[in-house]
XYZ file of C-alpha atoms in Angstrom:
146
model
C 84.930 92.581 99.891
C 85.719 90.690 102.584
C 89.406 90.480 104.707
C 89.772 87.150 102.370
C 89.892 89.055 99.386
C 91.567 92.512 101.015
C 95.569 91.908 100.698
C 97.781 95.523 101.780
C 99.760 95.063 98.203
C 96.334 95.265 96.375
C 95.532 98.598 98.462
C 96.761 102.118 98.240
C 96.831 105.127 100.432
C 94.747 107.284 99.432
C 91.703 104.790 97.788
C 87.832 105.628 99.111
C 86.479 102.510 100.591
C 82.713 103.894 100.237
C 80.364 106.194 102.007
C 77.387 106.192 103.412
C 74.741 108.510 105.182
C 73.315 107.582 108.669
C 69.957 108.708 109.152
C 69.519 109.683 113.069
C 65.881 109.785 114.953
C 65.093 110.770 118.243
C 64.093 106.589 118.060
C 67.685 105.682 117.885
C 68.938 107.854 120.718
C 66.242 105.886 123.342
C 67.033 102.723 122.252
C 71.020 103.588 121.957
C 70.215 104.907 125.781
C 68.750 101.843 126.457
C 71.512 99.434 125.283
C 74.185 101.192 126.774
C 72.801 102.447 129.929
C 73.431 105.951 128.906
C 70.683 108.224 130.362
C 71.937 111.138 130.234
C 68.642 113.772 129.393
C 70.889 116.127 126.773
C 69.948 112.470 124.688
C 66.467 112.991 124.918
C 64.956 116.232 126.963
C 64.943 119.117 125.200
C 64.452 121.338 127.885
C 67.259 120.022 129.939
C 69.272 120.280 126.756
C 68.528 123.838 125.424
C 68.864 124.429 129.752
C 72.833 123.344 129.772
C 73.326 125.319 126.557
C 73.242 123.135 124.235
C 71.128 123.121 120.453
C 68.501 120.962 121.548
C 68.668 117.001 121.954
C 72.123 115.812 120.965
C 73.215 111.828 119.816
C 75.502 110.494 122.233
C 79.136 110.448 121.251
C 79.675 106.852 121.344
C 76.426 106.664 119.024
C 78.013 108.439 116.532
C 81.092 106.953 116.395
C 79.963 103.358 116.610
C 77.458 103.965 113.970
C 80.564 105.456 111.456
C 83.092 102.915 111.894
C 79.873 100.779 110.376
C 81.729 101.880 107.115
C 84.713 100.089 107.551
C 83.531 96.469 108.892
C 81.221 96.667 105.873
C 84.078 97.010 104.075
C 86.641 94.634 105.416
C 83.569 92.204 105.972
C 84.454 91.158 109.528
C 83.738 93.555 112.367
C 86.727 91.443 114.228
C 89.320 92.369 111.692
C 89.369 96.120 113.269
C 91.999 96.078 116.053
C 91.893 99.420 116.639
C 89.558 102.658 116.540
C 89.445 106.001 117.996
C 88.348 109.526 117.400
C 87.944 112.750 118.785
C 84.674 114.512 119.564
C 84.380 118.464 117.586
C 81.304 119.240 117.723
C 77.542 118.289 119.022
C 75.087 116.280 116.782
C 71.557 117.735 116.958
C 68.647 115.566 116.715
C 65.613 117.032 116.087
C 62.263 115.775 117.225
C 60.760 115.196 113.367
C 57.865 112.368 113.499
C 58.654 109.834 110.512
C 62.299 111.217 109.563
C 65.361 111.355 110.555
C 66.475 114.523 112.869
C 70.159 114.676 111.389
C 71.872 113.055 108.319
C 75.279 112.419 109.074
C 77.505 111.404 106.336
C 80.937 109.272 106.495
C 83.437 108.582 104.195
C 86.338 106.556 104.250
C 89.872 106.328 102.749
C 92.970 104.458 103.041
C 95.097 106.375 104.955
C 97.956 104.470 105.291
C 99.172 100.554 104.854
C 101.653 98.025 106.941
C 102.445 95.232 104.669
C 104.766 93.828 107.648
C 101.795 93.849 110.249
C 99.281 93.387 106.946
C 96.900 96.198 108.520
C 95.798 99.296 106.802
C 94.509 102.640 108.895
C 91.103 104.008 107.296
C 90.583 107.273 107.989
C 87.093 108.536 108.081
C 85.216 111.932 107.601
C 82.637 112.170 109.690
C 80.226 115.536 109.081
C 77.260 116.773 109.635
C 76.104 119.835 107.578
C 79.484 119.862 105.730
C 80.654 120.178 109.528
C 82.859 117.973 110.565
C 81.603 116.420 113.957
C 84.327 113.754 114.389
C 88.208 114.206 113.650
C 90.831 111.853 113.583
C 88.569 109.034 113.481
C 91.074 106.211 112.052
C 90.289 102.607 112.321
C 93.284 99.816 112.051
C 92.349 97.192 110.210
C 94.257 93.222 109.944
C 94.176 91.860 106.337
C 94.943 89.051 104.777
């Protein structure tokens, strides 16, 4: 679907929009570290990591929550069409150092969480988890319809 066949009357709270699983390498931490200028070694030293208490290497926040809002421009089918999108950070996202896998599978699902047929924008709310964990909470995105 795209926002030219999304209308708020055809929508209702409540209604999955899809899921998907993002698979997460050490890989994808460098070059998300690269792109955003986000160097921070608990992204890719394990020693530093493990030394500042944490499980090992970790995906940066902004990784993860970029990557799950994916779900939703996917589904509207025009990244611009989300006005609004925020989230709150729970818990750390482990990436371990496996050669020709992925080092965590996180999976996201979406639902309608609640529609504005005078503003014609519904608010997706997303489950973000990691081992049945959730890692993200109150990630809602706001999205204009037509």
């Amino acid at each position: 679907m795209t926002t030219a066949s999304l209308n708020v009357a055809d929508l209702s709270v409540g209604t999955e929009i899809g899921s998907r699983v993002i698979e997460i390498s050490r890989a994808d931490l460098i070059k998300y570290a690269g792109a955003s200028g986000d160097f921070n070694p608990i992204h890719w030293n394990e020693r530093f990591a493990r030394e500042v208490e944490l499980p090992g290497v970790i995906a940066h926040g902004m990784f993860t929550m970029g990557a799950a809002v994916q779900l939703v421009t996917d589904w509207v089918g025009d990244p611009a069409a989300v006005v609004s999108y925020g989230t709150r950070f729970t818990k750390p996202v482990p990436v371990a150092d496996l050669e020709g896998g992925p080092g965590a599978v996180v999976a996201v699902t979406g639902v309608v969480g609640a529609l504005d047929s005078d503003a014609g924008t519904a608010r997706i709310d997303l489950t973000v988890t990691l081992d049945g964990q959730k890692v993200l909470v109150k990630a809602q995105a706001t999205v204009r319809l037509a």
